[in-house]
CSV table of C-alpha atoms in Angstrom, one decimal:
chain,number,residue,atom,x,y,z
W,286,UNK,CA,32.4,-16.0,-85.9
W,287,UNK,CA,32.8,-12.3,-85.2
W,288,UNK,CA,35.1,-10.2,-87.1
W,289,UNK,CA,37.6,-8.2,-86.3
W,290,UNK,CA,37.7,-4.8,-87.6
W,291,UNK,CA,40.1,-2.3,-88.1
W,292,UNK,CA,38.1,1.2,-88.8
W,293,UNK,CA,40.4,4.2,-88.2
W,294,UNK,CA,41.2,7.8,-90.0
W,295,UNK,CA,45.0,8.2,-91.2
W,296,UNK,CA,46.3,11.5,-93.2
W,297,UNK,CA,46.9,10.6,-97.1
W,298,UNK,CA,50.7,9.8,-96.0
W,299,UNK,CA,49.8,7.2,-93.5
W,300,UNK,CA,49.1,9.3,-90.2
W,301,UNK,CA,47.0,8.7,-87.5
W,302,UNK,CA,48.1,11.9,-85.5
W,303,UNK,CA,50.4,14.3,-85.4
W,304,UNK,CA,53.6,14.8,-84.0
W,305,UNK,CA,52.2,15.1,-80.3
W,306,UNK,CA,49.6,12.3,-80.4
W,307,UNK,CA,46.8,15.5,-82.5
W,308,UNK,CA,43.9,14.6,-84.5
W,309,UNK,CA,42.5,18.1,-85.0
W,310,UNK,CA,43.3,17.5,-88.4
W,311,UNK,CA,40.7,15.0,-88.7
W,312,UNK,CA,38.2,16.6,-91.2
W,313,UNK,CA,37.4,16.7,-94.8
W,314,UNK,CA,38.3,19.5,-97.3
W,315,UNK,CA,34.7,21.8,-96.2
W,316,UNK,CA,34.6,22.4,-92.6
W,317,UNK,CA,31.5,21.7,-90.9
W,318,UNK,CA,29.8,19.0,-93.5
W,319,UNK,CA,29.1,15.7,-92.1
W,320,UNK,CA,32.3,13.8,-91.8
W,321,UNK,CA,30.8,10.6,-89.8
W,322,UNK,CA,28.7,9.1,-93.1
W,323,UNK,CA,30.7,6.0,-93.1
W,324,UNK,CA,31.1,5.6,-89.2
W,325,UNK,CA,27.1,5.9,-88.4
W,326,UNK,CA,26.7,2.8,-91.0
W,327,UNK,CA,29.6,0.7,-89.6
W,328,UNK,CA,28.7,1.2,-86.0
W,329,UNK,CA,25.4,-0.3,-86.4
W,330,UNK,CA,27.6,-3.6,-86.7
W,331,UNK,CA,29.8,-3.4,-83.6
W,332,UNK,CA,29.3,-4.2,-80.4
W,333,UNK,CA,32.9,-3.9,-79.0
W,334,UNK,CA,35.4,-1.5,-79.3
W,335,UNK,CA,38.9,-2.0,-78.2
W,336,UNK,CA,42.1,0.7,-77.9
W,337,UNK,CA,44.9,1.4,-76.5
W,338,UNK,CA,45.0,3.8,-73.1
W,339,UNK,CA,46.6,6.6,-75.1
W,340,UNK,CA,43.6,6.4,-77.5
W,341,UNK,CA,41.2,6.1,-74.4
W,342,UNK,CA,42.9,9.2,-72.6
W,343,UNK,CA,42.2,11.2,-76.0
W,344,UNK,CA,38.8,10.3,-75.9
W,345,UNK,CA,38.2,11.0,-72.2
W,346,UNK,CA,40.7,14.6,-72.0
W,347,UNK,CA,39.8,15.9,-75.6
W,348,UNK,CA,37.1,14.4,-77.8
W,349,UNK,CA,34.5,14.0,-75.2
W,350,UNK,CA,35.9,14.5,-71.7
W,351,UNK,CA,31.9,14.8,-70.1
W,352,UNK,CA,30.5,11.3,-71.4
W,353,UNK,CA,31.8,8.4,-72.4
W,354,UNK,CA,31.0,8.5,-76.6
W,355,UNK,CA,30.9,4.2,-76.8
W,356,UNK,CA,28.3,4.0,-73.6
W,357,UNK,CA,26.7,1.4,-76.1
W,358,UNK,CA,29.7,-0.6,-76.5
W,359,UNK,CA,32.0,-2.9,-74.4
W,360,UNK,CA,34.8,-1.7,-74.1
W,361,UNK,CA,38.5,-3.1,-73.7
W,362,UNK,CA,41.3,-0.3,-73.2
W,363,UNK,CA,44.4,-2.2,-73.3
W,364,UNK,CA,46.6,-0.5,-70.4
W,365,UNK,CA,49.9,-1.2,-68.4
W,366,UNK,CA,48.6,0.4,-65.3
W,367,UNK,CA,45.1,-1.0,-65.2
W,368,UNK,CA,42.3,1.4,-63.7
W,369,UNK,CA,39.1,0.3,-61.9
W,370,UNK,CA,37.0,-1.0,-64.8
W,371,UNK,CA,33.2,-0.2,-65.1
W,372,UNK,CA,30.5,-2.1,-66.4
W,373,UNK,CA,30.8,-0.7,-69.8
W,374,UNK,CA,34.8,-0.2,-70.0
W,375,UNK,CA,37.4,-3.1,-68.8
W,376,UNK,CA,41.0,-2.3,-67.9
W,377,UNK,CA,43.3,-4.8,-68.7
W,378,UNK,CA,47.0,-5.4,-69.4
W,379,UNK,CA,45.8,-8.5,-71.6
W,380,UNK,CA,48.2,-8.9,-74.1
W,381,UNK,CA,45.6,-7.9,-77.4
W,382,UNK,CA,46.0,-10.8,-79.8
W,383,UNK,CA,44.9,-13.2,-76.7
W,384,UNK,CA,42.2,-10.8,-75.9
W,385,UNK,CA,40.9,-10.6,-79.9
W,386,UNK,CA,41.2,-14.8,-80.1
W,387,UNK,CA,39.1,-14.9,-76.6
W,388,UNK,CA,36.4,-12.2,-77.9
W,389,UNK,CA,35.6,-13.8,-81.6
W,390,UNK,CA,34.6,-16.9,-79.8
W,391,UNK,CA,32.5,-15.3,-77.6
W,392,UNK,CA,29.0,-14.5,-78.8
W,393,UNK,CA,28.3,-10.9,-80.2
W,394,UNK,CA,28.3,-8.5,-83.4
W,395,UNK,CA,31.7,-7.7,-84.8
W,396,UNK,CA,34.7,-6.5,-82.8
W,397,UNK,CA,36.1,-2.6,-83.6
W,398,UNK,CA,40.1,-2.0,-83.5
W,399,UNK,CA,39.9,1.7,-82.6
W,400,UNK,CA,43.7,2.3,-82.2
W,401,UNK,CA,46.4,2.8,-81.6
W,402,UNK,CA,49.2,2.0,-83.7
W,403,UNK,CA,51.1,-0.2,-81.1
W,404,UNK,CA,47.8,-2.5,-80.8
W,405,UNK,CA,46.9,-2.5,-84.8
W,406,UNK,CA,50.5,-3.7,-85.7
W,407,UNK,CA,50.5,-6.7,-83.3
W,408,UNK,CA,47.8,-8.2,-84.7
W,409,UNK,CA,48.5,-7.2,-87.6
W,410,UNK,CA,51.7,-9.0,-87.2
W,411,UNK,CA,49.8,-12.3,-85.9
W,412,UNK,CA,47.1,-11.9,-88.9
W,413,UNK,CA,44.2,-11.2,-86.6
W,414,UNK,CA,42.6,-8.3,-88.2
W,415,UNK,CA,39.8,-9.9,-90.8
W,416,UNK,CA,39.0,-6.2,-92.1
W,417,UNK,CA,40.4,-2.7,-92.7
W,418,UNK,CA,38.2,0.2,-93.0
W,419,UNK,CA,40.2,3.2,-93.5
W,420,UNK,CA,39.3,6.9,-93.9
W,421,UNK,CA,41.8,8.6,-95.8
W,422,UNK,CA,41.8,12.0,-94.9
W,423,UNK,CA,42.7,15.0,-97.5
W,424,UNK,CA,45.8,16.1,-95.4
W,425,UNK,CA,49.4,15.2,-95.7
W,426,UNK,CA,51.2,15.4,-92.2
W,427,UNK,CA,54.8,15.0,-93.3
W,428,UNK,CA,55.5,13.3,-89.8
W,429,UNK,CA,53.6,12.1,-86.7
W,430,UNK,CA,52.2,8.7,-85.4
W,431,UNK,CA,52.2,6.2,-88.3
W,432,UNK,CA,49.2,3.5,-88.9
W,433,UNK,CA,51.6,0.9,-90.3
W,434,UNK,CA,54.8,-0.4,-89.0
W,435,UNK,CA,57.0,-2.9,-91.4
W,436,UNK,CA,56.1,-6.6,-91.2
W,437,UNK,CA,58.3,-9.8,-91.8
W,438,UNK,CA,55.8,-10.5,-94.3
W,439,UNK,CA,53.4,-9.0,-96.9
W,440,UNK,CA,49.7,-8.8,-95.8
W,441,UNK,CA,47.4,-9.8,-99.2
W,442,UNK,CA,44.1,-7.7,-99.1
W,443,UNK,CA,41.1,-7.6,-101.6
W,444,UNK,CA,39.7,-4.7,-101.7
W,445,UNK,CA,35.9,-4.2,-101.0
W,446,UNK,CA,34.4,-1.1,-101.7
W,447,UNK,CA,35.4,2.7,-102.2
W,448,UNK,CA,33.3,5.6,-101.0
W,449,UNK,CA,34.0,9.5,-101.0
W,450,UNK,CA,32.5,12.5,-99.6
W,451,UNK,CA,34.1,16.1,-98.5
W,452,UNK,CA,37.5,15.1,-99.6
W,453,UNK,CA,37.4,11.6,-97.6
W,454,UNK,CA,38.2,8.7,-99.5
W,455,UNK,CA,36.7,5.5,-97.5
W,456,UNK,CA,38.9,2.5,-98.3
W,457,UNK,CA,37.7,-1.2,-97.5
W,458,UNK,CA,39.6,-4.2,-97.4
W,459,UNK,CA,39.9,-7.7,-96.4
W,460,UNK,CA,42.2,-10.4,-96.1
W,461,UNK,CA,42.9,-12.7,-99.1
């Protein structure tokens, strides 16, 4: 069965952006060394990528706003004003734990939580996410858009490797 993985960049307090929904931040401690060593491995493993529309509208306004950076990927953006979807990225208001349950029985390589916050808590929440990959980034925001909300519960993870490079520290877990 497919896996489910969460693989997203947060400040060393626990930020995913800044105050007004930034990521300029998002580099390691020497500006202009490779920052994507971890990513280029990961992606080789992925064939589906799913966010929420404020994620998607970062991507498409800011990060890459002439070509769509996952053209190799499905793509799900979770929205609640659905747009015409393409054949490489699907608008839907699907609520995202039934969309994850639908796509691990499908066939395919592993499934990519790309953000946001809103859609890692809830399945988080409903124990959906079978692995986080997290890039800790050598900033500390002080305030902005947080990774992790609290849960009901405490979420047991094992932790699977460590990696660093430019001030990144790559942190891999899974569930127990």
């Amino acid at each position: 069965m497919r896996k489910v993985i969460l693989f997203i960049a947060m400040s060393l307090d626990g930020y995913i952006a800044d105050i007004h929904g930034g990521t300029d931040w998002l580099e390691g401690q020497a500006s202009g060394e490779n920052d994507m060593v971890s990513y280029k491995e990961f992606i080789q493993h992925v064939d589906t990528v799913m966010m929420g529309a404020n994620t998607y509208r970062q991507l498409v306004t800011e990060l890459s706003p002439n070509e769509w950076i996952y053209a190799n990927l499905t793509s799900y953006i979770i929205t609640h004003h659905p747009m015409e979807s393409t054949e490489q990225i699907q608008f839907t208001g699907e609520d995202p734990c039934q969309l994850v349950n639908r796509l691990k029985r499908e066939a395919g390589k592993d499934i990519w939580i790309c953000g946001g916050a809103s859609i890692v808590n809830q399945l988080m929440r409903a124990d959906l996410i079978d692995q986080y990959y997290i890039n800790v980034i050598p900033t500390i925001l002080g305030h902005g858009i947080r990774l992790f909300d609290a849960l009901k519960k405490e979420l047991k993870l094992k932790l699977i490797s460590t990696r660093s490079y430019n001030g990144i520290t790559d942190l891999v877990y899974e569930r127990r």
